[in-house]
N, CA, C and O atoms as CSV, one atom per row, in Angstrom:
chain,resi,resn,atom,element,x,y,z
A,1,UNK,N,N,5.783,16.316,-27.305
A,1,UNK,CA,C,6.152,15.448,-27.724
A,1,UNK,C,C,7.092,14.429,-26.713
A,1,UNK,O,O,7.842,14.810,-25.815
A,2,UNK,N,N,6.808,12.948,-27.154
A,2,UNK,CA,C,7.076,11.587,-26.061
A,2,UNK,C,C,7.874,11.305,-25.928
A,2,UNK,O,O,8.222,10.345,-26.616
A,3,UNK,N,N,8.927,11.921,-24.873
A,3,UNK,CA,C,10.512,10.913,-24.960
A,3,UNK,C,C,10.269,9.515,-24.299
A,3,UNK,O,O,9.277,9.185,-23.648
A,4,UNK,N,N,11.277,8.823,-24.571
A,4,UNK,CA,C,11.404,7.660,-24.152
A,4,UNK,C,C,11.912,7.821,-22.742
A,4,UNK,O,O,12.717,8.752,-22.772
A,5,UNK,N,N,11.780,7.213,-21.204
A,5,UNK,CA,C,12.284,7.198,-20.014
A,5,UNK,C,C,13.840,6.662,-20.265
A,5,UNK,O,O,14.266,5.746,-20.969
A,6,UNK,N,N,14.407,7.467,-19.528
A,6,UNK,CA,C,15.932,6.314,-19.617
A,6,UNK,C,C,15.688,5.704,-17.939
A,6,UNK,O,O,15.089,5.909,-16.884
A,7,UNK,N,N,16.624,4.841,-18.613
A,7,UNK,CA,C,16.424,3.624,-17.126
A,7,UNK,C,C,17.841,3.048,-16.910
A,7,UNK,O,O,18.472,2.677,-17.900
A,8,UNK,N,N,18.378,2.953,-15.678
A,8,UNK,CA,C,19.332,2.085,-15.302
A,8,UNK,C,C,18.998,1.216,-14.559
A,8,UNK,O,O,18.044,1.483,-13.828
A,9,UNK,N,N,19.561,-0.005,-14.454
A,9,UNK,CA,C,19.239,-1.002,-13.361
A,9,UNK,C,C,20.832,-1.861,-12.661
A,9,UNK,O,O,21.791,-2.454,-13.153
A,10,UNK,N,N,20.493,-1.582,-11.643
A,10,UNK,CA,C,22.050,-1.891,-10.683
A,10,UNK,C,C,21.364,-3.461,-10.153
A,10,UNK,O,O,20.236,-3.792,-9.790
A,11,UNK,N,N,22.598,-4.160,-10.311
A,11,UNK,CA,C,21.985,-5.748,-9.379
A,11,UNK,C,C,22.846,-6.175,-8.527
A,11,UNK,O,O,24.072,-6.093,-8.616
A,12,UNK,N,N,22.021,-6.785,-7.420
A,12,UNK,CA,C,23.468,-6.930,-6.281
A,12,UNK,C,C,24.414,-7.800,-6.031
A,12,UNK,O,O,25.073,-7.777,-4.992
A,13,UNK,N,N,24.644,-9.069,-7.420
A,13,UNK,CA,C,25.398,-9.945,-7.511
A,13,UNK,C,C,26.433,-9.165,-7.779
A,13,UNK,O,O,27.451,-9.847,-7.894
A,14,UNK,N,N,26.635,-7.936,-7.943
A,14,UNK,CA,C,27.984,-7.405,-9.151
A,14,UNK,C,C,27.829,-6.016,-8.061
A,14,UNK,O,O,28.858,-5.386,-8.302
A,15,UNK,N,N,27.182,-5.369,-7.167
A,15,UNK,CA,C,27.025,-3.874,-6.404
A,15,UNK,C,C,26.711,-3.966,-4.993
A,15,UNK,O,O,26.027,-4.680,-4.259
A,16,UNK,N,N,27.203,-3.325,-4.934
A,16,UNK,CA,C,27.377,-2.535,-3.074
A,16,UNK,C,C,26.490,-1.307,-2.836
A,16,UNK,O,O,26.413,-0.467,-3.732
A,17,UNK,N,N,25.856,-1.154,-1.755
A,17,UNK,CA,C,25.383,0.365,-1.340
A,17,UNK,C,C,26.540,1.395,-2.385
A,17,UNK,O,O,26.163,1.725,-3.510
A,18,UNK,N,N,27.521,1.699,-2.016
A,18,UNK,CA,C,28.333,2.333,-2.513
A,18,UNK,C,C,28.440,2.499,-3.891
A,18,UNK,O,O,28.672,3.639,-4.293
A,19,UNK,N,N,28.281,1.319,-4.942
A,19,UNK,CA,C,28.325,1.475,-6.206
A,19,UNK,C,C,26.976,1.599,-6.478
A,19,UNK,O,O,26.754,1.921,-7.645
A,20,UNK,N,N,26.227,1.483,-5.937
A,20,UNK,CA,C,24.362,1.994,-6.099
A,20,UNK,C,C,24.163,3.209,-6.386
A,20,UNK,O,O,23.518,3.729,-7.297
A,21,UNK,N,N,25.144,3.904,-5.009
A,21,UNK,CA,C,25.093,5.156,-4.973
A,21,UNK,C,C,25.907,6.235,-6.352
A,21,UNK,O,O,25.616,7.342,-6.805
A,22,UNK,N,N,26.842,5.391,-6.615
A,22,UNK,CA,C,27.592,6.322,-7.976
A,22,UNK,C,C,26.773,6.160,-8.570
A,22,UNK,O,O,26.271,7.217,-8.953
A,23,UNK,N,N,25.976,4.717,-9.129
A,23,UNK,CA,C,25.164,4.751,-10.235
A,23,UNK,C,C,24.323,5.504,-10.641
A,23,UNK,O,O,24.093,5.839,-11.803
A,24,UNK,N,N,23.517,5.992,-9.118
A,24,UNK,CA,C,22.222,6.937,-9.154
A,24,UNK,C,C,23.118,8.308,-9.328
A,24,UNK,O,O,22.714,9.191,-10.085
A,25,UNK,N,N,23.966,8.407,-8.827
A,25,UNK,CA,C,24.425,10.176,-9.128
A,25,UNK,C,C,24.816,10.360,-10.289
A,25,UNK,O,O,24.258,11.352,-10.757
A,26,UNK,N,N,25.501,9.890,-10.982
A,26,UNK,CA,C,25.861,9.639,-12.554
A,26,UNK,C,C,24.752,9.716,-13.448
A,26,UNK,O,O,24.866,10.384,-14.476
A,27,UNK,N,N,23.121,8.791,-13.040
A,27,UNK,CA,C,22.386,8.410,-13.751
A,27,UNK,C,C,21.465,10.262,-13.768
A,27,UNK,O,O,21.318,10.806,-14.863
A,28,UNK,N,N,21.005,10.916,-12.581
A,28,UNK,CA,C,21.035,11.933,-12.116
A,28,UNK,C,C,21.475,12.962,-12.536
A,28,UNK,O,O,20.640,13.863,-12.619
A,29,UNK,N,N,22.590,13.226,-12.877
A,29,UNK,CA,C,23.412,13.865,-13.241
A,29,UNK,C,C,23.304,13.987,-14.907
A,29,UNK,O,O,23.562,15.052,-15.468
A,30,UNK,N,N,22.970,13.009,-15.506
A,30,UNK,CA,C,22.854,12.800,-16.724
A,30,UNK,C,C,21.484,13.052,-17.515
A,30,UNK,O,O,21.516,13.575,-18.629
A,31,UNK,N,N,20.180,12.636,-16.862
A,31,UNK,CA,C,19.324,12.366,-16.977
A,31,UNK,C,C,18.278,12.972,-16.330
A,31,UNK,O,O,17.174,12.760,-16.829
A,32,UNK,N,N,18.337,13.924,-14.998
A,32,UNK,CA,C,17.299,14.012,-14.162
A,32,UNK,C,C,18.381,15.087,-13.415
A,32,UNK,O,O,19.163,14.666,-12.562
A,33,UNK,N,N,18.357,16.179,-13.722
A,33,UNK,CA,C,19.699,17.249,-13.701
A,33,UNK,C,C,18.532,18.205,-12.126
A,33,UNK,O,O,18.970,18.678,-11.077
A,34,UNK,N,N,16.842,18.147,-12.691
A,34,UNK,CA,C,15.888,19.001,-11.755
A,34,UNK,C,C,15.857,18.227,-10.272
A,34,UNK,O,O,15.285,18.918,-9.429
A,35,UNK,N,N,16.359,16.915,-9.754
A,35,UNK,CA,C,16.022,16.370,-8.775
A,35,UNK,C,C,17.315,16.515,-7.806
A,35,UNK,O,O,18.467,16.549,-8.238
A,36,UNK,N,N,16.949,16.599,-6.384
A,36,UNK,CA,C,17.529,16.893,-5.703
A,36,UNK,C,C,18.395,15.653,-5.133
A,36,UNK,O,O,18.016,14.647,-4.534
A,37,UNK,N,N,19.653,16.056,-5.513
A,37,UNK,CA,C,20.691,14.710,-5.473
A,37,UNK,C,C,20.626,14.110,-4.093
A,37,UNK,O,O,20.169,13.102,-3.555
A,38,UNK,N,N,21.379,15.332,-3.731
A,38,UNK,CA,C,21.327,14.787,-1.887
A,38,UNK,C,C,19.828,13.488,-1.782
A,38,UNK,O,O,19.892,12.267,-1.929
A,39,UNK,N,N,18.767,14.240,-1.522
A,39,UNK,CA,C,17.784,13.861,-1.168
A,39,UNK,C,C,17.677,11.957,-2.044
A,39,UNK,O,O,17.289,10.900,-1.546
A,40,UNK,N,N,18.115,12.204,-3.196
A,40,UNK,CA,C,17.960,10.546,-4.285
A,40,UNK,C,C,19.080,10.061,-3.613
A,40,UNK,O,O,19.002,8.850,-3.819
A,41,UNK,N,N,19.855,10.214,-3.086
A,41,UNK,CA,C,21.228,9.807,-2.692
A,41,UNK,C,C,20.888,8.801,-1.454
A,41,UNK,O,O,21.103,7.610,-1.226
A,42,UNK,N,N,20.228,9.913,-0.745
A,42,UNK,CA,C,19.769,9.381,0.734
A,42,UNK,C,C,18.891,8.060,0.920
A,42,UNK,O,O,19.113,7.215,1.786
A,43,UNK,N,N,17.922,8.011,0.033
A,43,UNK,CA,C,16.652,7.354,-0.496
A,43,UNK,C,C,17.402,5.861,-0.609
A,43,UNK,O,O,17.212,4.772,-0.068
A,44,UNK,N,N,18.536,6.476,-1.785
A,44,UNK,CA,C,18.602,5.092,-2.386
A,44,UNK,C,C,19.598,4.436,-1.630
A,44,UNK,O,O,19.595,3.215,-1.788
A,45,UNK,N,N,20.598,4.958,-0.722
A,45,UNK,CA,C,21.450,4.334,0.019
A,45,UNK,C,C,20.749,3.685,1.188
A,45,UNK,O,O,21.211,2.683,1.733
A,46,UNK,N,N,19.518,4.326,1.603
A,46,UNK,CA,C,18.648,3.411,2.844
A,46,UNK,C,C,18.110,2.316,2.318
A,46,UNK,O,O,18.197,1.247,2.922
A,47,UNK,N,N,17.461,2.419,1.092
A,47,UNK,CA,C,16.679,1.538,0.272
A,47,UNK,C,C,17.786,-0.117,0.087
A,47,UNK,O,O,17.607,-1.277,0.457
A,48,UNK,N,N,18.885,0.573,-0.653
A,48,UNK,CA,C,19.863,-0.521,-0.598
A,48,UNK,C,C,20.287,-1.393,0.683
A,48,UNK,O,O,19.944,-2.545,0.948
A,49,UNK,N,N,20.999,-0.662,1.294
A,49,UNK,CA,C,20.711,-0.561,3.053
A,49,UNK,C,C,20.032,-1.411,3.805
A,49,UNK,O,O,20.421,-2.143,4.715
A,50,UNK,N,N,18.793,-1.221,3.262
A,50,UNK,CA,C,18.058,-2.134,4.044
A,50,UNK,C,C,17.574,-4.064,3.581
A,50,UNK,O,O,17.323,-5.113,4.173
A,51,UNK,N,N,17.694,-3.485,2.014
A,51,UNK,CA,C,17.768,-4.804,1.123
A,51,UNK,C,C,18.911,-5.934,1.768
A,51,UNK,O,O,18.714,-7.052,2.244
A,52,UNK,N,N,20.102,-5.210,1.588
A,52,UNK,CA,C,21.003,-5.929,2.014
A,52,UNK,C,C,20.875,-6.157,3.786
A,52,UNK,O,O,21.416,-7.231,4.049
A,53,UNK,N,N,20.462,-5.645,4.754
A,53,UNK,CA,C,20.762,-6.036,5.659
A,53,UNK,C,C,19.379,-6.892,6.088
A,53,UNK,O,O,19.436,-7.726,6.992
A,54,UNK,N,N,18.214,-6.633,5.408
A,54,UNK,CA,C,16.959,-7.542,6.286
A,54,UNK,C,C,16.796,-8.399,5.092
A,54,UNK,O,O,15.582,-8.602,5.060
A,55,UNK,N,N,17.340,-9.023,4.084
A,55,UNK,CA,C,17.071,-10.114,3.274
A,55,UNK,C,C,18.185,-10.646,2.870
A,55,UNK,O,O,19.242,-10.045,2.679
A,56,UNK,N,N,17.894,-12.242,2.675
A,56,UNK,CA,C,19.130,-13.074,2.514
A,56,UNK,C,C,19.354,-13.646,0.984
A,56,UNK,O,O,19.941,-14.666,0.623
A,57,UNK,N,N,18.705,-12.669,0.242
A,57,UNK,CA,C,19.037,-13.091,-1.194
A,57,UNK,C,C,19.385,-11.592,-2.072
A,57,UNK,O,O,20.288,-10.837,-1.710
A,58,UNK,N,N,18.514,-11.327,-3.258
A,58,UNK,CA,C,19.353,-10.589,-4.335
A,58,UNK,C,C,17.993,-9.335,-3.859
A,58,UNK,O,O,16.871,-9.275,-3.355
A,59,UNK,N,N,19.033,-8.526,-4.423
A,59,UNK,CA,C,18.203,-6.939,-4.828
A,59,UNK,C,C,18.546,-6.535,-6.320
A,59,UNK,O,O,19.451,-6.989,-7.021
A,60,UNK,N,N,17.533,-5.500,-6.657
A,60,UNK,CA,C,17.864,-5.141,-8.053
A,60,UNK,C,C,17.358,-3.825,-7.893
A,60,UNK,O,O,16.173,-3.696,-7.585
A,61,UNK,N,N,18.286,-2.542,-8.102
A,61,UNK,CA,C,17.691,-1.408,-7.931
A,61,UNK,C,C,17.623,-1.299,-9.734
A,61,UNK,O,O,18.132,-2.031,-10.583
A,62,UNK,N,N,16.563,0.235,-9.903
A,62,UNK,CA,C,16.007,0.177,-11.336
A,62,UNK,C,C,16.135,1.889,-10.666
A,62,UNK,O,O,16.080,2.195,-9.475
A,63,UNK,N,N,16.351,2.981,-12.049
A,63,UNK,CA,C,16.089,4.206,-11.687
A,63,UNK,C,C,15.520,4.807,-13.162
A,63,UNK,O,O,16.088,4.551,-14.224
A,64,UNK,N,N,14.316,5.642,-13.061
A,64,UNK,CA,C,13.936,5.749,-14.623
A,64,UNK,C,C,13.560,6.926,-14.363
A,64,UNK,O,O,12.946,7.239,-13.343
A,65,UNK,N,N,13.975,7.876,-15.483
A,65,UNK,CA,C,14.116,9.405,-15.228
A,65,UNK,C,C,13.035,9.521,-16.933
A,65,UNK,O,O,13.417,9.330,-18.087
A,66,UNK,N,N,11.735,9.880,-16.442
A,66,UNK,CA,C,10.738,10.577,-17.175
A,66,UNK,C,C,10.860,11.767,-17.895
A,66,UNK,O,O,11.997,12.055,-18.268
A,67,UNK,N,N,9.887,12.566,-18.189
A,67,UNK,CA,C,9.907,13.941,-18.687
A,67,UNK,C,C,9.137,14.969,-17.331
A,67,UNK,O,O,9.263,16.147,-16.993
A,68,UNK,N,N,8.314,13.796,-16.824
A,68,UNK,CA,C,7.699,14.438,-15.558
A,68,UNK,C,C,8.196,14.045,-13.914
A,68,UNK,O,O,7.919,14.852,-13.027
A,69,UNK,N,N,8.924,12.793,-13.583
A,69,UNK,CA,C,9.045,12.411,-13.197
A,69,UNK,C,C,10.453,11.209,-12.899
A,69,UNK,O,O,10.983,10.783,-13.925
A,70,UNK,N,N,10.957,10.752,-11.675
A,70,UNK,CA,C,12.235,10.518,-11.117
A,70,UNK,C,C,11.550,9.131,-10.760
A,70,UNK,O,O,10.379,9.324,-10.431
A,71,UNK,N,N,11.843,8.057,-10.728
A,71,UNK,CA,C,10.928,6.843,-10.275
A,71,UNK,C,C,12.467,6.113,-9.585
A,71,UNK,O,O,13.428,6.130,-10.354
A,72,UNK,N,N,12.715,5.419,-8.008
A,72,UNK,CA,C,13.552,4.904,-7.741
A,72,UNK,C,C,12.674,3.246,-7.301
A,72,UNK,O,O,11.718,3.232,-6.526
A,73,UNK,N,N,13.015,2.468,-7.706
A,73,UNK,CA,C,12.876,1.484,-7.455
A,73,UNK,C,C,13.804,0.305,-6.742
A,73,UNK,O,O,14.966,0.115,-7.102
A,74,UNK,N,N,13.211,-0.406,-5.772
A,74,UNK,CA,C,14.301,-1.530,-5.286
A,74,UNK,C,C,13.144,-2.468,-4.985
A,74,UNK,O,O,12.116,-2.399,-4.312
A,75,UNK,N,N,13.911,-3.651,-5.997
A,75,UNK,CA,C,13.190,-5.042,-5.715
A,75,UNK,C,C,13.823,-6.162,-4.686
A,75,UNK,O,O,15.027,-6.291,-4.912
A,76,UNK,N,N,13.556,-6.645,-4.077
A,76,UNK,CA,C,14.670,-7.645,-2.902
A,76,UNK,C,C,13.918,-8.999,-2.679
A,76,UNK,O,O,12.909,-9.025,-3.384
A,77,UNK,N,N,14.049,-9.931,-2.063
A,77,UNK,CA,C,13.756,-11.006,-1.974
A,77,UNK,C,C,12.709,-11.564,-0.664
A,77,UNK,O,O,12.275,-12.654,-0.293
A,78,UNK,N,N,12.586,-10.025,-0.191
A,78,UNK,CA,C,11.943,-10.256,1.058
A,78,UNK,C,C,10.642,-10.049,0.841
A,78,UNK,O,O,10.528,-9.130,0.031
A,79,UNK,N,N,9.243,-10.616,1.300
A,79,UNK,CA,C,8.295,-10.330,0.992
A,79,UNK,C,C,7.543,-9.005,1.931
A,79,UNK,O,O,6.703,-8.183,1.566
A,80,UNK,N,N,8.118,-9.157,3.063
A,80,UNK,CA,C,8.122,-8.870,4.320
A,80,UNK,C,C,8.118,-6.807,4.063
A,80,UNK,O,O,9.204,-6.274,3.834
A,81,UNK,N,N,7.077,-6.094,4.130
A,81,UNK,CA,C,7.471,-4.730,3.709
A,81,UNK,C,C,8.467,-4.246,4.635
A,81,UNK,O,O,8.953,-4.922,5.542
A,82,UNK,N,N,8.757,-3.013,4.361
A,82,UNK,CA,C,9.401,-2.102,5.549
A,82,UNK,C,C,8.256,-1.346,6.818
A,82,UNK,O,O,7.143,-0.821,6.828
A,83,UNK,N,N,9.425,-1.716,7.866
A,83,UNK,CA,C,8.296,-1.181,8.667
A,83,UNK,C,C,8.913,0.408,9.859
A,83,UNK,O,O,9.938,0.527,10.531
A,84,UNK,N,N,8.298,0.904,9.750
A,84,UNK,CA,C,8.701,2.094,10.279
A,84,UNK,C,C,9.056,1.996,12.141
A,84,UNK,O,O,8.218,1.396,12.814
A,85,UNK,N,N,10.183,2.546,12.798
A,85,UNK,CA,C,10.601,2.224,14.258
A,85,UNK,C,C,10.424,3.314,14.709
A,85,UNK,O,O,10.173,4.249,13.948
A,86,UNK,N,N,10.519,3.519,16.293
A,86,UNK,CA,C,10.723,4.592,16.509
A,86,UNK,C,C,12.332,4.660,16.778
A,86,UNK,O,O,13.052,3.742,17.171
A,87,UNK,N,N,12.703,6.028,16.453
A,87,UNK,CA,C,13.972,6.213,16.506
A,87,UNK,C,C,14.903,5.867,17.822
A,87,UNK,O,O,14.442,6.187,18.918
A,88,UNK,N,N,16.068,5.288,17.769
A,88,UNK,CA,C,16.708,5.024,18.670
A,88,UNK,C,C,18.217,5.372,18.642
A,88,UNK,O,O,19.105,4.723,18.088
A,89,UNK,N,N,18.355,6.699,19.455
A,89,UNK,CA,C,19.265,7.720,19.660
A,89,UNK,C,C,20.591,7.232,20.012
A,89,UNK,O,O,21.655,7.839,19.893
A,90,UNK,N,N,20.314,5.618,20.626
A,90,UNK,CA,C,21.646,5.239,21.359
A,90,UNK,C,C,22.267,4.307,20.283
A,90,UNK,O,O,23.081,3.441,20.604
A,91,UNK,N,N,21.809,4.528,18.820
A,91,UNK,CA,C,22.741,3.540,17.799
A,91,UNK,C,C,21.748,2.608,17.409
A,91,UNK,O,O,21.985,1.912,16.421
A,92,UNK,N,N,20.624,2.468,18.043
A,92,UNK,CA,C,20.075,1.612,17.411
A,92,UNK,C,C,18.904,1.588,16.337
A,92,UNK,O,O,17.926,0.845,16.255
A,93,UNK,N,N,19.336,2.681,15.516
A,93,UNK,CA,C,18.555,3.072,13.715
A,93,UNK,C,C,17.044,3.184,14.209
A,93,UNK,O,O,16.613,3.441,15.333
A,94,UNK,N,N,16.434,2.938,13.127
A,94,UNK,CA,C,15.004,3.837,13.157
A,94,UNK,C,C,14.766,4.886,12.424
A,94,UNK,O,O,13.656,5.417,12.457
A,95,UNK,N,N,15.708,5.327,11.690
A,95,UNK,CA,C,15.785,6.656,11.503
A,95,UNK,C,C,15.548,6.390,9.913
A,95,UNK,O,O,14.885,7.377,9.595
A,96,UNK,N,N,15.723,5.601,8.732
A,96,UNK,CA,C,15.798,5.483,7.515
A,96,UNK,C,C,14.279,5.343,6.924
A,96,UNK,O,O,14.108,6.273,6.135
A,97,UNK,N,N,13.265,4.627,7.005
A,97,UNK,CA,C,12.635,4.537,6.863
A,97,UNK,C,C,11.504,5.713,7.049
A,97,UNK,O,O,10.474,5.577,6.389
A,98,UNK,N,N,11.600,6.602,7.714
A,98,UNK,CA,C,10.996,8.047,8.673
A,98,UNK,C,C,11.680,8.677,7.235
A,98,UNK,O,O,10.925,9.047,6.336
A,99,UNK,N,N,13.401,8.787,7.062
A,99,UNK,CA,C,13.181,9.532,5.816
A,99,UNK,C,C,13.236,9.342,4.433
A,99,UNK,O,O,13.468,10.254,3.639
A,100,UNK,N,N,13.057,8.331,4.165
A,100,UNK,CA,C,12.424,7.827,2.917
A,100,UNK,C,C,11.200,8.283,2.453
A,100,UNK,O,O,10.968,8.536,1.271
A,101,UNK,N,N,10.032,8.445,3.816
A,101,UNK,CA,C,8.621,8.605,3.125
A,101,UNK,C,C,8.723,10.030,3.325
A,101,UNK,O,O,7.652,10.624,3.210
A,102,UNK,N,N,10.123,11.001,3.700
A,102,UNK,CA,C,10.298,12.641,3.961
A,102,UNK,C,C,10.671,12.875,2.893
A,102,UNK,O,O,10.440,14.017,2.497
A,103,UNK,N,N,11.336,12.015,2.040
A,103,UNK,CA,C,12.290,12.821,1.129
A,103,UNK,C,C,11.483,12.332,-0.530
A,103,UNK,O,O,11.744,13.056,-1.491
A,104,UNK,N,N,10.973,11.671,-0.646
A,104,UNK,CA,C,10.061,11.354,-2.171
A,104,UNK,C,C,9.062,12.291,-1.915
A,104,UNK,O,O,9.065,13.024,-0.926
A,105,UNK,N,N,8.002,12.282,-2.990
A,105,UNK,CA,C,6.779,12.646,-3.217
A,105,UNK,C,C,5.735,11.448,-2.572
A,105,UNK,O,O,4.883,11.497,-1.686
A,106,UNK,N,N,6.090,10.660,-3.211
A,106,UNK,CA,C,5.094,9.369,-2.474
A,106,UNK,C,C,6.506,8.015,-2.497
A,106,UNK,O,O,7.662,8.074,-2.917
A,107,UNK,N,N,5.874,7.114,-1.968
A,107,UNK,CA,C,6.545,5.979,-1.970
A,107,UNK,C,C,5.145,4.724,-1.693
A,107,UNK,O,O,4.143,4.787,-0.981
A,108,UNK,N,N,5.570,3.850,-2.448
A,108,UNK,CA,C,4.721,2.569,-2.472
A,108,UNK,C,C,5.179,1.421,-2.725
A,108,UNK,O,O,5.962,1.278,-3.664
A,109,UNK,N,N,4.672,0.048,-1.712
A,109,UNK,CA,C,4.904,-1.133,-1.881
A,109,UNK,C,C,4.318,-2.020,-2.572
A,109,UNK,O,O,3.088,-2.000,-2.636
A,110,UNK,N,N,5.100,-3.045,-3.278
A,110,UNK,CA,C,4.156,-3.694,-4.154
A,110,UNK,C,C,4.455,-4.964,-4.202
A,110,UNK,O,O,5.588,-5.292,-4.556
A,111,UNK,N,N,3.341,-6.081,-3.798
A,111,UNK,CA,C,4.409,-7.788,-3.304
A,111,UNK,C,C,4.949,-8.303,-5.046
A,111,UNK,O,O,4.275,-8.061,-6.048
A,112,UNK,N,N,5.640,-8.681,-5.050
A,112,UNK,CA,C,6.363,-9.565,-6.297
A,112,UNK,C,C,6.299,-11.334,-5.946
A,112,UNK,O,O,6.345,-11.940,-4.875
A,113,UNK,N,N,6.184,-11.764,-7.249
A,113,UNK,CA,C,5.952,-13.114,-6.484
A,113,UNK,C,C,7.077,-13.845,-5.856
A,113,UNK,O,O,6.894,-14.961,-5.370
A,114,UNK,N,N,8.337,-13.211,-5.846
A,114,UNK,CA,C,9.612,-13.791,-4.859
A,114,UNK,C,C,10.161,-12.593,-4.483
A,114,UNK,O,O,11.318,-12.398,-4.856
A,115,UNK,N,N,9.566,-11.658,-3.772
A,115,UNK,CA,C,9.697,-10.403,-2.449
A,115,UNK,C,C,8.881,-9.518,-2.854
A,115,UNK,O,O,7.728,-9.774,-3.202
A,116,UNK,N,N,9.434,-8.301,-2.849
A,116,UNK,CA,C,8.523,-7.071,-3.392
A,116,UNK,C,C,9.378,-5.829,-3.834
A,116,UNK,O,O,10.503,-6.073,-4.272
A,117,UNK,N,N,8.976,-4.572,-3.767
A,117,UNK,CA,C,8.780,-3.776,-4.373
A,117,UNK,C,C,8.931,-2.648,-4.324
A,117,UNK,O,O,8.315,-2.001,-5.171
A,118,UNK,N,N,9.696,-1.978,-3.453
A,118,UNK,CA,C,9.470,-0.147,-2.968
A,118,UNK,C,C,10.334,0.701,-4.139
A,118,UNK,O,O,11.384,0.619,-4.776
A,119,UNK,N,N,8.971,1.712,-3.951
A,119,UNK,CA,C,8.965,2.668,-5.277
A,119,UNK,C,C,8.730,3.481,-4.697
A,119,UNK,O,O,7.721,3.504,-3.993
A,120,UNK,N,N,9.757,4.656,-4.795
A,120,UNK,CA,C,9.908,5.921,-4.417
A,120,UNK,C,C,9.972,7.348,-5.619
A,120,UNK,O,O,11.043,7.732,-6.090
A,121,UNK,N,N,8.983,7.819,-5.874
A,121,UNK,CA,C,9.213,8.812,-6.925
A,121,UNK,C,C,9.400,10.524,-6.452
A,121,UNK,O,O,8.987,11.118,-5.455
A,122,UNK,N,N,10.016,10.885,-7.359
A,122,UNK,CA,C,9.965,12.379,-7.232
A,122,UNK,C,C,9.399,13.092,-7.871
A,122,UNK,O,O,10.250,13.178,-8.756
A,123,UNK,N,N,8.218,14.053,-8.367
A,123,UNK,CA,C,7.587,14.717,-9.328
A,123,UNK,C,C,8.837,15.910,-9.685
A,123,UNK,O,O,9.570,16.327,-8.788
A,124,UNK,N,N,8.931,16.290,-10.839
A,124,UNK,CA,C,9.521,17.191,-11.703
A,124,UNK,C,C,8.789,18.287,-11.234
A,124,UNK,O,O,7.578,18.099,-11.113
A,125,UNK,N,N,9.334,19.633,-10.875
A,125,UNK,CA,C,8.719,21.040,-10.503
A,125,UNK,C,C,7.757,21.245,-11.452
A,125,UNK,O,O,8.083,20.919,-12.594
A,126,UNK,N,N,6.853,21.617,-11.324
A,126,UNK,CA,C,5.936,22.808,-12.598
A,126,UNK,C,C,6.830,23.575,-13.670
A,126,UNK,O,O,6.715,23.509,-14.894
A,127,UNK,N,N,7.347,23.993,-13.253
A,127,UNK,CA,C,8.298,25.514,-13.600
A,127,UNK,C,C,9.469,24.603,-14.632
A,127,UNK,O,O,9.824,24.801,-15.794
A,128,UNK,N,N,9.776,23.772,-13.843
A,128,UNK,CA,C,10.524,22.982,-14.889
A,128,UNK,C,C,10.201,21.911,-15.948
A,128,UNK,O,O,11.189,21.352,-16.425
A,129,UNK,N,N,8.859,21.485,-16.448
A,129,UNK,CA,C,8.084,20.423,-16.824
A,129,UNK,C,C,8.433,20.804,-18.422
A,129,UNK,O,O,7.964,20.124,-19.335
């Protein structure tokens, strides 16, 4: 039986990091209860915050829940990929990208005509498919 994936889109002109997190939490509760809510919300927060901090234009968050996976994508106006930095325990950051890479099953970065897409994927545990 093929199910259509469930999708939600959050766009920057109308939303901030907190509203992106709320939208993600509502989406996961409704369409993807098997996913680790805390891990996904940390990744959403980090990706949106990075888009706000490191780009001068728009961003768009896409959440897609299929039968076997959850996909979190953020498109933004910067063509520059995220860069892992050494963590600065004095308050200078450098923790977020490492966290994204550890929490998701896999992460990909793809160029777009006007920016880039960062995609984080969580695979549904085999016992729950």
